[in-house]
Coordinates of C-alpha atoms and ligand atoms in Angstrom, one line a residue:
M1 CA -31.6 -9.2 -83.7
S2 CA -30.3 -12.6 -85.2
L3 CA -32.6 -15.4 -85.4
L4 CA -30.2 -17.1 -82.9
R5 CA -30.2 -14.2 -80.3
R6 CA -34.2 -14.0 -81.1
S7 CA -34.8 -17.6 -79.9
R8 CA -32.4 -17.3 -77.0
S9 CA -34.0 -14.5 -75.7
L10 CA -37.4 -16.1 -76.5
L11 CA -36.0 -19.3 -74.4
L12 CA -34.8 -17.3 -71.6
A13 CA -38.2 -15.1 -71.7
S14 CA -39.9 -18.4 -71.5
A15 CA -37.4 -19.6 -68.7
V16 CA -38.4 -16.6 -66.7
A17 CA -41.8 -16.8 -67.2
A18 CA -41.8 -20.3 -65.7
V19 CA -39.6 -19.6 -62.9
V20 CA -42.4 -16.8 -62.0
V21 CA -45.2 -19.0 -62.6
S22 CA -43.7 -22.1 -61.2
S23 CA -42.8 -19.7 -58.1
G24 CA -45.9 -18.3 -57.7
V25 CA -47.6 -22.0 -57.5
A26 CA -45.4 -23.0 -55.2
L27 CA -46.1 -20.4 -52.7
I28 CA -49.7 -20.7 -53.0
G29 CA -49.3 -24.3 -52.7
T30 CA -47.1 -24.3 -49.4
A31 CA -48.3 -24.3 -45.7
Q32 CA -46.7 -20.9 -45.6
A33 CA -48.6 -19.2 -48.2
A34 CA -50.6 -16.9 -45.8
T35 CA -54.0 -15.4 -47.3
T36 CA -54.3 -12.5 -45.0
L37 CA -51.8 -9.3 -44.5
G38 CA -51.7 -10.0 -40.7
A39 CA -51.3 -13.9 -41.1
S40 CA -48.4 -13.5 -43.3
A41 CA -46.6 -10.8 -41.9
A42 CA -46.8 -12.7 -38.2
Q43 CA -44.6 -15.8 -40.1
T44 CA -41.6 -13.7 -39.7
G45 CA -42.5 -12.0 -36.8
R46 CA -43.9 -8.8 -38.1
Y47 CA -47.3 -6.9 -38.1
Y48 CA -49.6 -5.6 -40.7
G49 CA -51.4 -2.7 -39.4
A50 CA -54.1 -0.4 -40.3
A51 CA -54.8 3.6 -39.1
I52 CA -58.4 3.3 -38.1
A53 CA -61.0 5.8 -37.0
A54 CA -63.4 5.5 -34.2
G55 CA -66.0 7.0 -36.2
R56 CA -66.0 4.0 -38.7
L57 CA -66.1 1.2 -36.7
G58 CA -69.8 0.6 -37.1
D59 CA -69.2 0.3 -40.6
A60 CA -69.5 -3.8 -41.1
T61 CA -67.7 -3.7 -44.4
Y62 CA -64.7 -1.9 -42.7
T63 CA -64.9 -3.3 -39.5
G64 CA -64.8 -7.0 -41.7
I65 CA -61.6 -6.2 -43.5
L66 CA -60.3 -4.6 -40.5
N67 CA -60.5 -8.1 -38.4
R68 CA -59.7 -10.2 -41.2
E69 CA -56.4 -8.6 -42.6
F70 CA -54.8 -6.6 -39.9
N71 CA -52.9 -7.3 -36.8
S72 CA -52.1 -4.2 -35.7
V73 CA -54.2 -0.6 -35.6
T74 CA -53.1 2.8 -35.4
A75 CA -55.5 5.8 -33.9
E76 CA -55.8 7.8 -37.0
N77 CA -56.5 11.0 -34.7
E78 CA -58.3 9.7 -31.5
M79 CA -54.9 9.9 -29.4
K80 CA -53.4 13.4 -30.8
W81 CA -53.2 15.9 -28.3
D82 CA -56.1 17.6 -29.3
A83 CA -58.2 14.7 -29.1
T84 CA -56.9 13.8 -25.6
E85 CA -56.3 17.2 -23.6
P86 CA -59.0 19.6 -25.3
S87 CA -58.8 21.9 -22.3
Q88 CA -55.4 22.1 -20.2
G89 CA -55.6 19.3 -17.7
R90 CA -59.1 17.6 -18.2
F91 CA -58.0 14.5 -20.4
T92 CA -60.8 12.7 -22.6
Y93 CA -59.9 9.1 -23.3
T94 CA -63.3 7.8 -24.9
N95 CA -62.6 7.6 -28.6
G96 CA -58.5 6.9 -28.0
D97 CA -60.1 4.1 -25.7
R98 CA -62.6 2.8 -28.6
I99 CA -59.4 2.1 -30.7
L100 CA -57.5 0.4 -27.9
N101 CA -60.5 -1.6 -27.3
Q102 CA -60.8 -2.6 -30.6
G103 CA -57.1 -3.6 -31.1
I104 CA -57.3 -5.8 -28.0
A105 CA -60.5 -7.5 -29.3
M106 CA -58.9 -8.5 -32.1
G107 CA -55.7 -9.8 -30.5
A108 CA -53.7 -6.8 -32.5
K109 CA -50.6 -4.5 -31.5
V110 CA -52.1 -1.0 -30.9
R111 CA -49.7 1.7 -32.1
G112 CA -49.9 5.0 -30.3
H113 CA -50.0 8.1 -32.4
A114 CA -48.8 10.9 -31.5
L115 CA -47.8 12.5 -28.3
L116 CA -46.4 15.6 -29.6
W117 CA -46.8 17.1 -32.6
H118 CA -46.9 20.8 -33.6
Q119 CA -50.1 20.2 -35.5
Q120 CA -53.4 19.5 -33.7
E121 CA -52.2 21.0 -31.0
P122 CA -55.3 21.9 -28.8
G123 CA -56.2 25.7 -29.1
W124 CA -55.1 26.4 -25.7
A125 CA -51.5 24.9 -26.3
Q126 CA -51.2 26.8 -29.5
S127 CA -51.2 30.1 -27.6
M128 CA -48.6 28.8 -25.1
S129 CA -44.7 29.3 -25.1
G130 CA -41.8 29.0 -22.7
T131 CA -41.5 27.2 -19.6
A132 CA -45.5 27.2 -19.1
L133 CA -45.7 25.0 -22.8
R134 CA -42.7 22.7 -21.6
N135 CA -44.4 21.8 -18.6
A136 CA -47.8 21.1 -20.3
M137 CA -45.9 19.3 -22.7
M138 CA -44.2 17.0 -20.6
N139 CA -47.5 16.8 -18.6
H140 CA -49.2 15.8 -21.5
V141 CA -46.7 13.2 -22.8
T142 CA -46.9 11.9 -19.0
Q143 CA -50.5 11.8 -18.7
V144 CA -51.7 10.2 -21.9
A145 CA -48.5 7.5 -22.3
T146 CA -49.8 6.7 -18.2
H147 CA -53.1 6.2 -19.1
Y148 CA -52.2 3.7 -21.8
R149 CA -49.5 2.2 -19.9
G150 CA -48.4 -1.6 -20.7
R151 CA -51.3 -1.6 -23.7
I152 CA -49.3 0.1 -26.5
H153 CA -46.8 -1.7 -28.4
S154 CA -45.1 1.5 -29.9
W155 CA -45.6 5.5 -29.3
D156 CA -44.9 8.1 -32.0
V157 CA -43.6 10.3 -28.9
V158 CA -42.6 13.0 -31.4
N159 CA -44.2 13.5 -35.0
E160 CA -42.8 15.7 -38.0
A161 CA -39.9 17.5 -36.1
F162 CA -38.0 17.9 -38.6
A163 CA -37.7 20.6 -41.4
D164 CA -38.3 19.9 -45.1
G165 CA -35.9 21.4 -47.8
G166 CA -32.6 20.8 -47.8
S167 CA -31.1 22.0 -44.1
G168 CA -31.5 18.8 -42.2
G169 CA -32.5 20.8 -39.3
R170 CA -35.4 20.8 -37.0
R171 CA -38.6 22.5 -37.9
D172 CA -39.3 25.9 -36.2
S173 CA -42.5 25.5 -34.0
N174 CA -43.4 26.6 -30.4
L175 CA -42.8 23.1 -29.2
Q176 CA -39.1 23.9 -30.8
R177 CA -39.1 27.3 -29.5
T178 CA -39.0 25.8 -25.7
G179 CA -35.5 24.7 -26.3
N180 CA -33.8 21.9 -28.6
D181 CA -34.0 19.6 -25.7
W182 CA -37.9 19.0 -26.3
I183 CA -37.5 16.1 -27.9
E184 CA -35.2 13.9 -25.5
A185 CA -37.3 15.4 -22.7
A186 CA -40.6 13.8 -23.9
F187 CA -38.8 10.5 -24.5
R188 CA -37.7 10.4 -21.2
A189 CA -40.7 11.4 -19.9
A190 CA -42.5 8.6 -22.0
R191 CA -40.1 5.9 -20.8
A192 CA -41.0 6.8 -17.0
A193 CA -44.6 6.3 -17.5
D194 CA -44.9 3.7 -19.7
P195 CA -41.4 1.7 -19.7
A196 CA -42.5 -1.2 -21.9
A197 CA -43.9 0.8 -24.8
K198 CA -41.5 1.2 -27.8
L199 CA -40.5 4.7 -28.1
C200 CA -40.2 6.2 -31.7
Y201 CA -39.6 9.4 -33.4
N202 CA -41.8 9.5 -36.5
D203 CA -41.6 11.6 -39.8
Y204 CA -42.4 12.0 -43.4
N205 CA -40.3 12.6 -47.0
T206 CA -37.5 10.1 -45.4
D207 CA -38.6 7.8 -48.2
G208 CA -34.7 7.8 -48.9
I209 CA -30.9 8.8 -48.0
N210 CA -31.8 13.0 -48.0
A211 CA -31.2 15.9 -46.2
K212 CA -34.1 15.4 -43.7
S213 CA -33.6 11.8 -43.0
T214 CA -29.9 12.2 -42.1
G215 CA -30.9 14.9 -39.7
I216 CA -33.4 12.4 -38.3
Y217 CA -30.5 9.9 -38.8
N218 CA -27.7 11.8 -36.8
M219 CA -30.5 13.0 -33.9
V220 CA -30.8 9.2 -33.3
R221 CA -27.3 8.1 -33.5
D222 CA -26.8 11.1 -30.8
F223 CA -29.4 9.8 -28.5
K224 CA -28.2 6.3 -28.6
A225 CA -24.5 7.5 -27.8
R226 CA -26.0 9.3 -24.8
G227 CA -28.5 6.8 -23.8
V228 CA -31.6 8.7 -24.4
P229 CA -34.5 6.1 -24.5
I230 CA -35.7 5.8 -28.2
D231 CA -36.0 2.4 -29.4
C232 CA -37.5 3.0 -33.1
V233 CA -38.0 5.0 -36.4
G234 CA -40.9 5.4 -38.1
F235 CA -41.1 6.1 -41.7
Q236 CA -44.5 7.1 -42.7
S237 CA -44.1 6.8 -46.6
H238 CA -46.8 9.2 -48.0
L239 CA -45.7 8.2 -51.7
G240 CA -46.7 9.2 -55.2
T241 CA -46.0 7.6 -58.0
T242 CA -42.0 7.0 -57.7
I243 CA -40.1 5.4 -54.9
S244 CA -36.2 6.5 -54.2
G245 CA -33.8 3.6 -55.4
D246 CA -32.2 3.6 -51.9
Y247 CA -35.5 3.2 -50.1
Q248 CA -34.4 0.2 -48.1
A249 CA -30.7 1.3 -47.6
N250 CA -32.3 4.2 -45.7
L251 CA -34.1 1.7 -43.4
Q252 CA -30.9 -0.7 -43.1
R253 CA -28.8 2.4 -42.0
F254 CA -31.1 3.6 -39.1
A255 CA -31.7 -0.2 -38.1
D256 CA -27.6 -0.6 -37.9
L257 CA -27.8 2.1 -35.3
G258 CA -29.6 -0.1 -33.3
V259 CA -33.3 1.2 -33.7
D260 CA -36.3 -0.9 -35.1
V261 CA -37.7 0.8 -38.0
Q262 CA -41.5 0.5 -39.1
I263 CA -43.2 1.6 -41.8
T264 CA -45.8 3.8 -40.0
E265 CA -48.4 5.7 -42.7
L266 CA -48.0 4.0 -45.9
D267 CA -50.1 4.7 -48.7
V268 CA -49.3 5.3 -52.5
A269 CA -51.0 7.4 -55.2
Q270 CA -53.1 5.3 -57.7
G271 CA -51.2 5.1 -61.1
G272 CA -49.8 2.4 -63.1
N273 CA -46.8 1.9 -60.3
Q274 CA -48.9 1.4 -57.6
A275 CA -49.0 -2.3 -57.1
N276 CA -45.4 -2.4 -57.9
I277 CA -44.3 0.8 -55.4
Y278 CA -46.2 -1.1 -52.8
A279 CA -44.4 -4.4 -53.6
T280 CA -40.9 -2.1 -53.4
V281 CA -42.0 -0.9 -49.9
T282 CA -43.0 -4.4 -48.4
R283 CA -40.0 -6.3 -49.9
A284 CA -37.7 -3.5 -48.1
C285 CA -39.4 -4.3 -44.8
M286 CA -38.8 -8.1 -45.4
A287 CA -35.4 -7.5 -46.0
V288 CA -34.4 -5.7 -42.9
S289 CA -34.5 -7.7 -40.1
R290 CA -35.2 -4.7 -37.8
C291 CA -38.2 -3.5 -39.9
T292 CA -41.1 -5.0 -37.4
G293 CA -44.1 -3.9 -39.1
I294 CA -45.9 -1.8 -41.9
T295 CA -48.9 0.4 -41.1
V296 CA -51.1 1.3 -44.0
W297 CA -52.6 5.2 -43.5
G298 CA -56.3 3.7 -44.0
I299 CA -58.3 0.7 -45.2
R300 CA -60.4 1.5 -48.2
D301 CA -59.6 4.4 -50.7
S302 CA -62.9 6.0 -49.2
D303 CA -61.3 6.1 -45.9
S304 CA -58.0 8.0 -46.9
W305 CA -57.0 11.4 -46.2
R306 CA -56.0 11.6 -49.8
T307 CA -59.3 12.1 -51.4
G308 CA -59.2 11.5 -55.1
E309 CA -55.7 9.9 -55.1
N310 CA -57.0 6.2 -54.3
P311 CA -53.9 5.5 -52.5
L312 CA -55.1 2.4 -50.4
L313 CA -55.4 -1.7 -50.8
F314 CA -59.1 -1.7 -51.0
D315 CA -61.3 0.2 -53.1
N316 CA -64.4 2.0 -52.1
S317 CA -66.7 -1.1 -51.9
G318 CA -64.0 -2.8 -49.9
N319 CA -62.7 -4.8 -52.8
K320 CA -58.9 -5.8 -52.7
K321 CA -56.9 -4.2 -55.2
A322 CA -53.8 -5.2 -57.4
A323 CA -51.4 -3.5 -55.1
Y324 CA -52.9 -5.9 -52.4
T325 CA -52.2 -9.1 -54.1
S326 CA -48.7 -7.5 -54.3
V327 CA -48.2 -7.0 -51.3
L328 CA -49.8 -10.5 -50.0
N329 CA -47.4 -11.9 -52.6
A330 CA -44.2 -9.6 -51.1
L331 CA -45.3 -11.0 -47.6
N332 CA -45.6 -14.6 -48.6
A333 CA -42.1 -14.5 -50.5
G334 CA -40.4 -14.1 -46.6
G335 CA -37.2 -12.6 -45.6
P336 CA -35.3 -12.4 -42.4
S337 CA -37.5 -12.7 -39.3
S338 CA -37.8 -9.7 -37.3
P339 CA -36.5 -9.9 -34.0
G340 CA -40.0 -9.7 -32.6
P341 CA -41.0 -8.0 -29.4
S342 CA -38.2 -7.2 -26.9
S343 CA -38.3 -5.0 -23.9
P344 CA -36.4 -1.7 -23.6
S345 CA -33.7 -1.7 -21.6
P346 CA -34.4 0.6 -18.5
S347 CA -33.2 4.2 -18.1
V348 CA -32.0 3.7 -14.6
S349 CA -30.1 0.9 -13.1
T350 CA -29.0 0.5 -9.5
S351 CA -27.8 -2.2 -7.6
P352 CA -29.6 -3.7 -4.3
Q353 CA -28.5 -2.7 -1.1
P354 CA -27.7 -5.9 1.1
G355 CA -29.2 -5.5 4.5
G356 CA -31.1 -2.1 4.0
A357 CA -35.0 -2.6 3.9
C358 CA -34.9 -1.0 0.8
S359 CA -32.9 2.0 -1.3
A360 CA -34.0 4.5 -3.7
S361 CA -32.1 6.6 -6.7
V362 CA -33.3 9.2 -8.9
S363 CA -32.8 9.8 -12.7
L364 CA -33.6 13.7 -13.8
N365 CA -34.5 15.1 -17.1
S366 CA -34.6 18.8 -16.2
W367 CA -34.8 21.6 -18.6
N368 CA -34.8 25.5 -17.7
G369 CA -38.4 25.9 -15.1
G370 CA -38.9 22.1 -14.6
F371 CA -38.2 18.8 -14.7
V372 CA -39.2 14.8 -14.9
A373 CA -37.8 12.5 -12.1
T374 CA -37.9 8.6 -12.6
V375 CA -37.3 6.7 -9.0
R376 CA -36.3 3.5 -8.7
V377 CA -37.0 1.7 -5.8
T378 CA -35.0 -1.3 -4.7
A379 CA -35.4 -3.6 -1.9
G380 CA -32.9 -4.9 0.2
S381 CA -32.0 -8.9 1.4
S382 CA -35.6 -9.1 3.0
G383 CA -37.6 -8.0 0.9
V384 CA -40.4 -5.0 1.6
N385 CA -44.0 -5.1 1.8
G386 CA -44.9 -1.4 1.5
W387 CA -42.1 1.4 1.2
T388 CA -42.1 5.4 1.4
V389 CA -39.4 7.3 -0.5
G390 CA -38.5 11.0 0.9
V391 CA -37.2 13.4 -1.5
N392 CA -35.9 16.8 -0.7
L393 CA -36.7 19.6 -3.2
P394 CA -34.9 22.6 -3.4
A395 CA -36.4 25.9 -2.2
G396 CA -39.0 27.2 -5.0
S397 CA -39.6 23.6 -6.9
A398 CA -42.9 22.2 -6.7
V399 CA -44.1 18.6 -7.5
T400 CA -47.0 19.0 -9.8
S401 CA -47.8 15.6 -10.6
T402 CA -47.0 11.9 -9.8
W403 CA -47.7 8.4 -11.4
S404 CA -47.1 4.9 -10.0
A405 CA -46.9 6.3 -6.5
G406 CA -49.0 8.8 -4.1
N407 CA -47.5 11.8 -2.6
S408 CA -48.0 13.8 0.8
G409 CA -46.8 17.1 0.2
T410 CA -45.7 19.1 -2.9
T411 CA -42.4 21.1 -1.8
G412 CA -39.6 20.6 0.8
T413 CA -39.2 16.9 1.7
V414 CA -41.9 15.4 -0.3
N415 CA -43.1 11.7 1.1
F416 CA -44.1 9.2 -2.0
R417 CA -45.6 5.8 -0.9
N418 CA -46.4 2.7 -3.0
V419 CA -49.6 2.3 -4.6
S420 CA -51.6 -0.9 -4.2
Y421 CA -49.4 -2.8 -7.1
N422 CA -46.0 -1.8 -6.5
G423 CA -45.7 -2.1 -2.7
R424 CA -44.6 -5.7 -2.3
L425 CA -40.8 -6.3 -3.6
A426 CA -39.0 -9.4 -3.4
A427 CA -35.5 -9.4 -2.1
G428 CA -33.6 -7.6 -4.6
G429 CA -36.3 -6.7 -6.5
A430 CA -37.4 -3.3 -7.7
T431 CA -39.9 -0.9 -9.0
E432 CA -40.4 2.7 -10.4
F433 CA -42.4 5.6 -9.9
G434 CA -41.9 9.4 -11.4
F435 CA -43.2 12.4 -10.7
Q436 CA -43.0 16.0 -12.9
G437 CA -42.3 19.4 -11.4
T438 CA -41.5 22.9 -11.9
G439 CA -38.4 24.4 -10.7
A440 CA -34.9 22.6 -10.2
G441 CA -35.0 18.9 -9.6
P442 CA -33.8 17.0 -6.3
T443 CA -29.7 17.2 -6.3
V444 CA -29.3 15.0 -3.0
S445 CA -30.1 11.1 -3.0
P446 CA -33.8 10.4 -1.5
S447 CA -34.3 8.1 1.3
C448 CA -36.3 4.9 1.5
A449 CA -38.1 3.1 4.7
A450 CA -40.1 -0.2 4.7
A451 CA -43.4 0.7 5.6
Ligands
G3I1 O1 -64.0 15.5 -36.6 C1 -64.0 16.7 -37.3 C2 -65.5 17.1 -37.3 O2 -66.4 16.7 -36.5 C3 -65.5 18.4 -38.7 O3 -67.0 18.4 -38.7 C4 -64.5 18.1 -39.5 C5 -64.6 19.6 -40.1 O4 -63.0 20.0 -40.7 O5 -63.3 17.7 -39.4 C6 -63.1 17.0 -38.5 O6 -62.1 16.3 -38.1 C7 -61.0 16.3 -39.2 C8 -60.3 14.9 -38.7 O7 -59.4 14.6 -39.4 C9 -61.1 13.7 -39.0 O8 -61.9 13.5 -40.0 C10 -59.9 17.4 -39.3 O9 -60.5 18.5 -39.8 C11 -58.8 17.1 -40.0 O10 -57.8 17.8 -40.0 C12 -58.2 15.9 -39.6 O11 -57.5 15.2 -40.6 C13 -56.2 14.3 -40.2 C14 -54.8 15.1 -40.3 O12 -53.9 13.7 -39.9 C15 -54.9 16.4 -39.5 O13 -53.6 17.0 -39.9 C16 -56.6 13.2 -41.1 O14 -57.8 12.6 -40.7 C17 -55.3 12.2 -40.7 O15 -55.2 11.3 -41.8 C18 -53.6 13.0 -40.8 O16 -52.8 12.1 -40.4 C19 -51.8 12.6 -40.3 C20 -50.9 12.2 -39.3 O17 -51.1 12.1 -38.0 C21 -49.4 12.3 -39.4 N1 -48.5 12.3 -40.8 C22 -49.6 12.8 -41.8 C23 -50.8 12.2 -41.8 C24 -51.5 12.6 -42.9 O18 -52.0 14.1 -43.2

């Protein structure tokens, strides 16, 4: 290298260094340079969350970091099927509620994980198949989403349903063998049970444009085209020592389909690149306006499922690692704001019936041997203070569970009556209730009468 070129290179290097140093100083010196992950993410309308375990909430170091740094929590195991329905029809929410209450106490968002997953199925479900399993799956989705109704920011409705490798197709499982429509049936049941929660599909090995992520992309595109209620896609991002060059482009192509994207289970193997890979993921999310938040899968390395890989942001003693600093800096560097919370559009829309006391319409999601019905009740021009909806079921069909209404009878003409909080409807106002049944769903319009 000539002396001139060498001194030019040195000049360039020191100029770059000056920019790096001065931009670092400028950021730290500005009012915008937040000092915790959650506060920094919130500046652009995003969240920064952690998966947490109910069994660790008594650990003061753990909860100290949790309360200080994060503004979203995910239940690492406590809201899964084996935890919430250990025997069929018996629901236990003790530990799931501990996670929920921790999130509420922190003023954090709570992510629900996960309604249906082929792993951590309770033993009774593992040995089921066919219509019995499909009915059990939908009942599980309905019951758990109803229990947490209105309190979950995003649900992982279906987790890890796509196969690894080059097929781009579905993974074989007893869930999949109930019929290819099980995923959309689960999303419709979740929407009926909790219309306010964002509904996500969540998977791993989707950290770039590859056969598996493209298979999921095609499913999401199809769901959006057919009005299946999906709001978000979760990219787990359990990463090794490298990251795909098209990580951000992959997030962006999903966002362009009209769904939010979230990084849902981030952890990165410790190695020379750990801090850089964390920064790359953070910058990618910050650059995609529909990337609404990031969740790391645990707090300290000692809390991680990846024993010995030290993949998290805090060491075993709770000290911040270099990866922590790189994430905070990338969050503080900013980016386009996330659109922030928005309500999913309702799956059913009907017009109020002027003059009549009330009207009702039904939207059905059916499969061979069962169905979920969502009924929308709309007040006429006078408003109502209590309503009854009559639904005619075909012979052989029966209601097995109902939410947001009470029913008398389960077969033939079934009458559904409002519960305490949804009987009063202003003129033109509307509410929804739902029920699940065996057999075929109703085929004629329901009747509606004011109480
Ligand atoms: O709580 C019991 C304990 O009572 C028992 O003595 C012990 C014996 O094995 O097991 C304990 O339960 C374990 C549980 O974690 C809580 O520590 C389960 O065996 C173990 O299987 C379970 O692992 C979880 C794993 O999902 C299950 O597949 C991990 O904590 C959890 O981090 C991991 O999370 C998954 C996401 O849900 C989906 N994506 C991948 C991610 C990593 O595998």
